[in-house]
Amino acid sequence: MLDADRGRLEELVADQLSYGHSSGVIQTKAQFVDVIINKQTIYKSIVLSEPSTVIAGNNAIVRHMAAVELRGREKPGPPKSACCGVGQQDGRWKLLGAAGLQELNYPRRREDLALLDQRATAFLQREKRLIAGDRR
């Protein structure tokens, strides 16, 4: 994301990618890659912390905190966002889905973690329906 390398980005994300930003924007693989490559969003720095990973067969759920600095943004984003990603292994690990939660208060509150879990669960259920062809 920092290097804006199309080949590397396309290699790291699944064709079925659903990337949900903390702003509420949801992107497909093509949209996600194009926004970065065309410099509509320019990442200056990304610092990940507090990682946790659960492996379930060929799938993984990864949670972490992210501090992201964007170039040229008039209004700064939240200092940290909680993120949940879903990876799929098909020879290599690829990002299949991601969801962010903005403006998490520190120290973490149980309500914030519960909300993140609810959003992650809803996201995963929606992705399963979409993969199965259910568009509702």
PDB file of C-alpha atoms in Angstrom, residues 26-82:
ATOM      1  CA  ILE A  26     -16.538  -0.915   0.590  1.00  0.00           C
ATOM      2  CA  GLN A  27     -14.285  -1.787  -2.333  1.00  0.00           C
ATOM      3  CA  THR A  28     -13.760  -4.729  -4.663  1.00  0.00           C
ATOM      4  CA  LYS A  29     -10.249  -5.885  -5.547  1.00  0.00           C
ATOM      5  CA  ALA A  30     -10.173  -3.693  -8.681  1.00  0.00           C
ATOM      6  CA  GLN A  31     -11.408  -0.623  -6.779  1.00  0.00           C
ATOM      7  CA  PHE A  32      -9.000  -1.183  -3.885  1.00  0.00           C
ATOM      8  CA  VAL A  33      -5.970  -1.549  -6.168  1.00  0.00           C
ATOM      9  CA  ASP A  34      -6.960   1.290  -8.548  1.00  0.00           C
ATOM     10  CA  VAL A  35      -7.459   3.832  -5.759  1.00  0.00           C
ATOM     11  CA  ILE A  36      -3.943   3.165  -4.484  1.00  0.00           C
ATOM     12  CA  ILE A  37      -2.261   2.946  -7.905  1.00  0.00           C
ATOM     13  CA  ASN A  38      -3.998   6.096  -9.200  1.00  0.00           C
ATOM     14  CA  LYS A  39      -2.962   7.907  -5.998  1.00  0.00           C
ATOM     15  CA  GLN A  40      -6.521   8.771  -4.994  1.00  0.00           C
ATOM     16  CA  THR A  41      -5.339   7.646  -1.565  1.00  0.00           C
ATOM     17  CA  ILE A  42      -1.646   7.994  -0.743  1.00  0.00           C
ATOM     18  CA  TYR A  43      -0.467   6.147   2.331  1.00  0.00           C
ATOM     19  CA  LYS A  44       2.430   7.866   4.138  1.00  0.00           C
ATOM     20  CA  SER A  45       2.692   5.361   6.978  1.00  0.00           C
ATOM     21  CA  ILE A  46       0.900   2.335   8.393  1.00  0.00           C
ATOM     22  CA  VAL A  47       1.727   1.062  11.872  1.00  0.00           C
ATOM     23  CA  LEU A  48       0.038  -2.162  12.982  1.00  0.00           C
ATOM     24  CA  SER A  49      -0.096  -3.237  16.621  1.00  0.00           C
ATOM     25  CA  GLU A  50      -1.851  -5.678  18.952  1.00  0.00           C
ATOM     26  CA  PRO A  51      -2.164  -8.487  16.404  1.00  0.00           C
ATOM     27  CA  SER A  52      -4.155 -11.651  16.989  1.00  0.00           C
ATOM     28  CA  THR A  53      -4.625 -14.459  14.484  1.00  0.00           C
ATOM     29  CA  VAL A  54      -6.902 -17.490  14.417  1.00  0.00           C
ATOM     30  CA  ILE A  55      -6.288 -20.162  11.775  1.00  0.00           C
ATOM     31  CA  ALA A  56      -9.223 -22.347  10.710  1.00  0.00           C
ATOM     32  CA  GLY A  57      -8.197 -24.734   7.942  1.00  0.00           C
ATOM     33  CA  ASN A  58      -7.379 -22.648   4.859  1.00  0.00           C
ATOM     34  CA  ASN A  59      -8.821 -19.504   6.440  1.00  0.00           C
ATOM     35  CA  ALA A  60      -7.498 -17.016   8.951  1.00  0.00           C
ATOM     36  CA  ILE A  61      -9.056 -14.196  10.937  1.00  0.00           C
ATOM     37  CA  VAL A  62      -6.577 -11.459  11.774  1.00  0.00           C
ATOM     38  CA  ARG A  63      -7.317  -8.581  14.141  1.00  0.00           C
ATOM     39  CA  HIS A  64      -5.057  -5.625  14.861  1.00  0.00           C
ATOM     40  CA  MET A  65      -4.958  -1.930  15.583  1.00  0.00           C
ATOM     41  CA  ALA A  66      -3.822   0.346  12.748  1.00  0.00           C
ATOM     42  CA  ALA A  67      -2.420   3.860  12.875  1.00  0.00           C
ATOM     43  CA  VAL A  68      -2.567   5.172   9.297  1.00  0.00           C
ATOM     44  CA  GLU A  69      -1.261   8.484   7.989  1.00  0.00           C
ATOM     45  CA  LEU A  70      -2.489   9.644   4.580  1.00  0.00           C
ATOM     46  CA  ARG A  71      -0.894  12.303   2.397  1.00  0.00           C
ATOM     47  CA  GLY A  72      -3.035  15.248   1.311  1.00  0.00           C
ATOM     48  CA  ARG A  73      -5.974  14.549   3.580  1.00  0.00           C
ATOM     49  CA  GLU A  74      -7.656  17.733   4.785  1.00  0.00           C
ATOM     50  CA  LYS A  75      -9.192  16.170   7.865  1.00  0.00           C
ATOM     51  CA  PRO A  76      -7.031  13.738   9.842  1.00  0.00           C
ATOM     52  CA  GLY A  77      -8.418  10.298  10.476  1.00  0.00           C
ATOM     53  CA  PRO A  78      -8.717   8.663  13.870  1.00  0.00           C
ATOM     54  CA  PRO A  79      -5.410   8.088  15.646  1.00  0.00           C
ATOM     55  CA  LYS A  80      -6.062   4.346  15.580  1.00  0.00           C
ATOM     56  CA  SER A  81      -8.647   2.057  14.063  1.00  0.00           C
ATOM     57  CA  ALA A  82      -9.503  -1.515  14.961  1.00  0.00           C
TER      58      ALA A  82
END
